[in-house]
Amino acid sequence: MLSLNTPPSGKVSANEIVYVGYGIDHEKYSDYTNLDVEGKVVIAKPGEPQNEDGTFIISGTEEKSKWGEGRQGRRSKSEVAKDKGAKVFLFADDDVLNYYAPRHLKRQQDDDNLGLTLEIDPNEMYFFVISEKLGKAIVSNIEESTTPQTIQANIELNYETKTLPMLSENVAAYIAVSYTHLRAHETY
């Protein structure tokens, strides 16, 4: 489980998790139709729906829309969950987890390689990437199903944000540049 944002320290308790399929809310396709996720823990999977001919429903072509494209897809899905009032967004994707986990672990081990956060938003939703195995433990048919459903499960999340104050002053930089003029002999 890996946080992809910097929410405030806090505790979330819930007795259900709402599975929102791909987690998409678009005029051509929505996993949120008649679904209330206000104050709830939400779980989604990567990707986007396709027609039987292999074209994507939202783009209508063989090209993915923003909902199925890496970072933009994750961000779009988490923003929809937040806009709809979800308290926690879980994204089940091994590729993303395997990409970011070693980097975050290294940052934890190297105190001098900490990321910077300008300000922590007290209303920020918790956004975690989880393993597909954990996703399947929560939603047993997550690989096959896109049908939203509510799963009864007791969950307690304790999250601690560790930040260090950093002093900074205006910084000016001078970059020395040298130009070399080349003259070519012109012949006609």
Coordinates of C-alpha atoms in Angstrom, one line a residue, residues 3 10 14 17 37 41 46 101 114 120 125 143 146:
S3 CA 0.3 6.8 -0.8
G10 CA -5.6 11.1 10.3
A14 CA -15.5 2.3 7.7
I17 CA -15.9 -0.4 0.7
V37 CA -19.6 7.4 -2.3
V41 CA -13.7 4.1 1.0
P46 CA -6.9 0.5 -14.0
A101 CA 7.4 1.3 -4.2
L114 CA 12.8 13.7 0.7
I120 CA -0.9 20.0 3.2
M125 CA -8.6 12.6 0.1
E143 CA -10.4 -8.8 -12.7
T146 CA -16.8 -3.6 -13.7

